[in-house]
PDB file of C-alpha atoms in Angstrom:
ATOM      1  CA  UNK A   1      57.384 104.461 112.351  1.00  0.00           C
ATOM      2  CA  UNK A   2      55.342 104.494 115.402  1.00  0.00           C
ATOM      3  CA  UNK A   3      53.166 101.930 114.351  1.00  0.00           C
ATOM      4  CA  UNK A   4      55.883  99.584 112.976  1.00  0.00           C
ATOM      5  CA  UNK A   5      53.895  99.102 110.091  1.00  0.00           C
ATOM      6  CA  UNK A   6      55.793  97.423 106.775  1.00  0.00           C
ATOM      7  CA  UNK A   7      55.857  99.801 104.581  1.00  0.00           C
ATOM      8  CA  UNK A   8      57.455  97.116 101.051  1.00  0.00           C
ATOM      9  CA  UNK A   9      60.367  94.605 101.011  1.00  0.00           C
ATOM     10  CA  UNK A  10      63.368  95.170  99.635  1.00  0.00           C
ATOM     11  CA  UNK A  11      63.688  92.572  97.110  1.00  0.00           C
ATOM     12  CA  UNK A  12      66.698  91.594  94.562  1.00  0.00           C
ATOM     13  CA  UNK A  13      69.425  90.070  96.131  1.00  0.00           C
ATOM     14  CA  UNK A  14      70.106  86.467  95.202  1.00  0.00           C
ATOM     15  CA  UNK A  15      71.958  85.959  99.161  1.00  0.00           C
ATOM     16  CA  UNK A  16      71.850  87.909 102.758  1.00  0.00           C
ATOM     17  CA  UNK A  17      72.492  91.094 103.286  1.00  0.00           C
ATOM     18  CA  UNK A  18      75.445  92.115 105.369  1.00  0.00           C
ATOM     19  CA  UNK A  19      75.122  96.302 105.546  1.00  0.00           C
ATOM     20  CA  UNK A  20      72.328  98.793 104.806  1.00  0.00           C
ATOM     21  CA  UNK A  21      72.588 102.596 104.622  1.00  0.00           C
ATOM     22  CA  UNK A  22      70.597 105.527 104.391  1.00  0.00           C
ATOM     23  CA  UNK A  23      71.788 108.596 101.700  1.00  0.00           C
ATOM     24  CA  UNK A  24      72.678 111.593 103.672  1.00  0.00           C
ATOM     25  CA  UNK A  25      69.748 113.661 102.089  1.00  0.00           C
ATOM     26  CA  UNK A  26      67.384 110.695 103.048  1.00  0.00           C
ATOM     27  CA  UNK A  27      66.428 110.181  98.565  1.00  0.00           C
ATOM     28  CA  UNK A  28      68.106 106.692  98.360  1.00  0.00           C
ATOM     29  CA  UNK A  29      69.430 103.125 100.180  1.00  0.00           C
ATOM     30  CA  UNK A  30      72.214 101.305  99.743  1.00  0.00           C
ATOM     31  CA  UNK A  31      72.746  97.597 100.825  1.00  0.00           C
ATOM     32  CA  UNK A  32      75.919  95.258 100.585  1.00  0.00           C
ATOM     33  CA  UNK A  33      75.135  91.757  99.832  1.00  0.00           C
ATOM     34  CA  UNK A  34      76.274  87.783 100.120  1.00  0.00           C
ATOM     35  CA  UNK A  35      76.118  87.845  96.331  1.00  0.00           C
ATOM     36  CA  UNK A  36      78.599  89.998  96.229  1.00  0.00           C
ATOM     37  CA  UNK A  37      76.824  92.860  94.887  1.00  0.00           C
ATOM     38  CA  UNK A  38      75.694  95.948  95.959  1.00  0.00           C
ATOM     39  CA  UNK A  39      71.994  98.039  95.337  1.00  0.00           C
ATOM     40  CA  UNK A  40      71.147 101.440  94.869  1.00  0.00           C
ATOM     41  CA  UNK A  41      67.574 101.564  95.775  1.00  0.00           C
ATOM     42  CA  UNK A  42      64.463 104.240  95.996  1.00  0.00           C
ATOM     43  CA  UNK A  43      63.441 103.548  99.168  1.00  0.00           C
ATOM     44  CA  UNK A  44      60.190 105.043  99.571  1.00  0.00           C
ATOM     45  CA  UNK A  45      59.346 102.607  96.472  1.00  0.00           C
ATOM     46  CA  UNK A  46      60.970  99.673  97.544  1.00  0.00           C
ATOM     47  CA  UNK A  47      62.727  99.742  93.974  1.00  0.00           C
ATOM     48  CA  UNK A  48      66.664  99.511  93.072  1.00  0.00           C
ATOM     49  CA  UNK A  49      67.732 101.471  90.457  1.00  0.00           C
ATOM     50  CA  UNK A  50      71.842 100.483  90.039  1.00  0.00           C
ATOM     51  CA  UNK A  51      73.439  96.990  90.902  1.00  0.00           C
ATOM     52  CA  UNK A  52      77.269  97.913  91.415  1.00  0.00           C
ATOM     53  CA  UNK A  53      79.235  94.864  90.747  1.00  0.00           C
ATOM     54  CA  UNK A  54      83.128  93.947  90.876  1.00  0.00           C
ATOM     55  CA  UNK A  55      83.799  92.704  94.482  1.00  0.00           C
ATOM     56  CA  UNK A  56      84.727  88.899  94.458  1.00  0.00           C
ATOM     57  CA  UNK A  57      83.564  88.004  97.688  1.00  0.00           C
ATOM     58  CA  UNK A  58      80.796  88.767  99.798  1.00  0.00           C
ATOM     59  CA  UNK A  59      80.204  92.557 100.945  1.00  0.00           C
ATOM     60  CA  UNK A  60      79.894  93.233 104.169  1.00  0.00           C
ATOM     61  CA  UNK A  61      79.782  96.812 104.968  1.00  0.00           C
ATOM     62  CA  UNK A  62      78.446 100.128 102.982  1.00  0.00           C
ATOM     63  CA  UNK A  63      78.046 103.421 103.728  1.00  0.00           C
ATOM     64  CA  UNK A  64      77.299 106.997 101.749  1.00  0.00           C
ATOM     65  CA  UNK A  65      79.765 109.856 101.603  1.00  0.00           C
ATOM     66  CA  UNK A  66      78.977 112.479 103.719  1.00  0.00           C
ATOM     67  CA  UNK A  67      77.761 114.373 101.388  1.00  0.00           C
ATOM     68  CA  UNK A  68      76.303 111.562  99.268  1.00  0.00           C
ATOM     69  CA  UNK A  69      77.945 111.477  96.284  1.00  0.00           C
ATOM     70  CA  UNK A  70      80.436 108.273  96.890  1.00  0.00           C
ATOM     71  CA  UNK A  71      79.568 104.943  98.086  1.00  0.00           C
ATOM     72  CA  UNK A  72      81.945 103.043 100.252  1.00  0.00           C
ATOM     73  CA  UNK A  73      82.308  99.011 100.391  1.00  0.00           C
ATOM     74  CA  UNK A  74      84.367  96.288 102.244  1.00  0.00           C
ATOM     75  CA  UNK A  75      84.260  92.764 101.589  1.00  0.00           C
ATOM     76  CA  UNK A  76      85.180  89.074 102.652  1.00  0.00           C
ATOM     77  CA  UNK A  77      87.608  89.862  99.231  1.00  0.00           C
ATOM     78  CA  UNK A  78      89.995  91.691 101.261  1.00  0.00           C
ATOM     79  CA  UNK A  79      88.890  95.324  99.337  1.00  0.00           C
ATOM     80  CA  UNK A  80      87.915  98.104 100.093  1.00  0.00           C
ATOM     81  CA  UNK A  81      85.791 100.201  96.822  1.00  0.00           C
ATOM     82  CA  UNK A  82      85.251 103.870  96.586  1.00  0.00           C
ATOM     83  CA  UNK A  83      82.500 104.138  94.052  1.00  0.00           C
ATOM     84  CA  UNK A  84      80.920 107.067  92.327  1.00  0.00           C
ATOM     85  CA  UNK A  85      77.200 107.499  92.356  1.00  0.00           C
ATOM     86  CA  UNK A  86      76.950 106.334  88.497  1.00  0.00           C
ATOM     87  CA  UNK A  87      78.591 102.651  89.803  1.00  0.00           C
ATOM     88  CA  UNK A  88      81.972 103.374  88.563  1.00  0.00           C
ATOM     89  CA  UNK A  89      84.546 101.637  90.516  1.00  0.00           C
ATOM     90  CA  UNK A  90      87.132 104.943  91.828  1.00  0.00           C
ATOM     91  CA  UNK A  91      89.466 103.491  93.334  1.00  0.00           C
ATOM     92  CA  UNK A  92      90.790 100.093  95.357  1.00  0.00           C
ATOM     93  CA  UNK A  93      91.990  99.912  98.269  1.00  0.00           C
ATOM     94  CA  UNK A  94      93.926  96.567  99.299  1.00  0.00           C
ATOM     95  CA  UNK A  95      96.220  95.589 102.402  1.00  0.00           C
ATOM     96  CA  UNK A  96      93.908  93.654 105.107  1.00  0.00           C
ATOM     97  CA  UNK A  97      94.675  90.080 105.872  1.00  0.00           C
ATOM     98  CA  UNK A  98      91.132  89.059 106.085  1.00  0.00           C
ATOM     99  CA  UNK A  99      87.703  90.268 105.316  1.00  0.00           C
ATOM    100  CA  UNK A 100      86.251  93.818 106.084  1.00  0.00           C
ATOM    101  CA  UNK A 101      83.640  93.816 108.168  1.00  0.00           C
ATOM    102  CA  UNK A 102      83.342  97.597 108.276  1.00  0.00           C
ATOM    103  CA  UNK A 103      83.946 101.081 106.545  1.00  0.00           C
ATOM    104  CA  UNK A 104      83.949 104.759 107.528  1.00  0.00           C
ATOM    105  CA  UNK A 105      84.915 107.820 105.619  1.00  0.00           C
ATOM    106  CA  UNK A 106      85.974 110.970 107.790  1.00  0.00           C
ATOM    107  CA  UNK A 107      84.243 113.813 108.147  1.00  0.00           C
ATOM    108  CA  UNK A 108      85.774 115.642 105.028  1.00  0.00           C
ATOM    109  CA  UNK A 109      85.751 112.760 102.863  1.00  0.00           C
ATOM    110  CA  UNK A 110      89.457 112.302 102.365  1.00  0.00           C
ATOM    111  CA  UNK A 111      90.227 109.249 104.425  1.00  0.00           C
ATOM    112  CA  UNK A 112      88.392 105.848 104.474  1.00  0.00           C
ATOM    113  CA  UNK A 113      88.802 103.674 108.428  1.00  0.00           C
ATOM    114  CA  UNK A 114      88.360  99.980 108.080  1.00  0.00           C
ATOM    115  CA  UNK A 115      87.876  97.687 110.192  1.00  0.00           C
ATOM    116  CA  UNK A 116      88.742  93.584 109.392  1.00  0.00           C
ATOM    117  CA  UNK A 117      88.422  89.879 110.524  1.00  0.00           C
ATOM    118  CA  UNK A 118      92.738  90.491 110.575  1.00  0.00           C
ATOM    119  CA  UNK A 119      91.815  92.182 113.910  1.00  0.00           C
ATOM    120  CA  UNK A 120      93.312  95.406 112.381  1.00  0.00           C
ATOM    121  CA  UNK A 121      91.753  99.084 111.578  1.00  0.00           C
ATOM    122  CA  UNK A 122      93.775 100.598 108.713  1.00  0.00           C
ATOM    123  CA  UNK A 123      93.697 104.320 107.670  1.00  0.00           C
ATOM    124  CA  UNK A 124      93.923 105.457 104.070  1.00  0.00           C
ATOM    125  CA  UNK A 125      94.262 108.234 102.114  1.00  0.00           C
ATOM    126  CA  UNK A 126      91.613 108.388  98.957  1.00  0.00           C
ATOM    127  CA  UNK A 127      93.280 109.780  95.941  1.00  0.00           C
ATOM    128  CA  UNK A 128      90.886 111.539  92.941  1.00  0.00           C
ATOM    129  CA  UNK A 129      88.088 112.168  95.250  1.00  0.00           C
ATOM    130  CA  UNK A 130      86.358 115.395  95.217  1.00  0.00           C
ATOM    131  CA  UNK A 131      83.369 116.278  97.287  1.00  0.00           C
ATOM    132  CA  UNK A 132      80.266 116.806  95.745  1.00  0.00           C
ATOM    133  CA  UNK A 133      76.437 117.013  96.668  1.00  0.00           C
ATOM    134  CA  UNK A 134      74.443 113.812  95.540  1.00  0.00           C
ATOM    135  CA  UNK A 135      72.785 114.122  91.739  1.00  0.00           C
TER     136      UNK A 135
END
């Protein structure tokens, strides 16, 4: 890092990219996406791995669990995903006005903070989530 030195692009979205995100145990990326998509990635390759797909507007904002196992999107779609590290869509979470523009889950995983274009933050409960270690 010193020498600022590229180490290899991160290449396979289709339009910009709104959020990045380190895993907490430093394996993997994440990055939200303009083409509404976002991408798993090795970064030490440079290489995704797992496209997750089903917002319907661009994402804006991603972030890891704490303890790595969920990933956490908001969107210019007014949603908010909880998503398990397979891509599997976990639950929904819907009541902003406008676009999110960015997400947070506490410190013991059970609440999601969000922050929107509506000029609101809204707290929510996530129902079904367990904390686990990243696979």
């Amino acid at each position: 890092m010193d020498s600022g030195k590229l180490l290899h692009p991160f290449i396979g979205h289709t339009n910009i990219i709104g959020s990045v995100s380190f895993s907490p145990d430093g394996r993997y990326a994440l990055s939200g996406s303009g083409d509404k998509t976002i991408r798993l990635w090795d970064w030490k390759t440079g290489k995704y791995f797992r496209t997750l797909k089903g917002h319907s507007g661009a994402v804006r904002a991603v972030i890891f669990s704490q303890k790595g196992s969920y990933v956490l999107s908001g969107s210019y779609d007014k949603t908010i995903r909880v998503w398990d590290f397979s891509g599997k869509t976990k639950q929904i979470l819907k009541g902003h006005s406008d676009g999110i523009m960015s997400v947070a889950f506490s410190p013991d995983g059970h609440y999601v903070l969000s922050g929107s274009r509506d000029k609101t933050m809204r707290l929510c409960v996530l129902l079904n989530i367990r904390a686990q270690s990243i696979r």
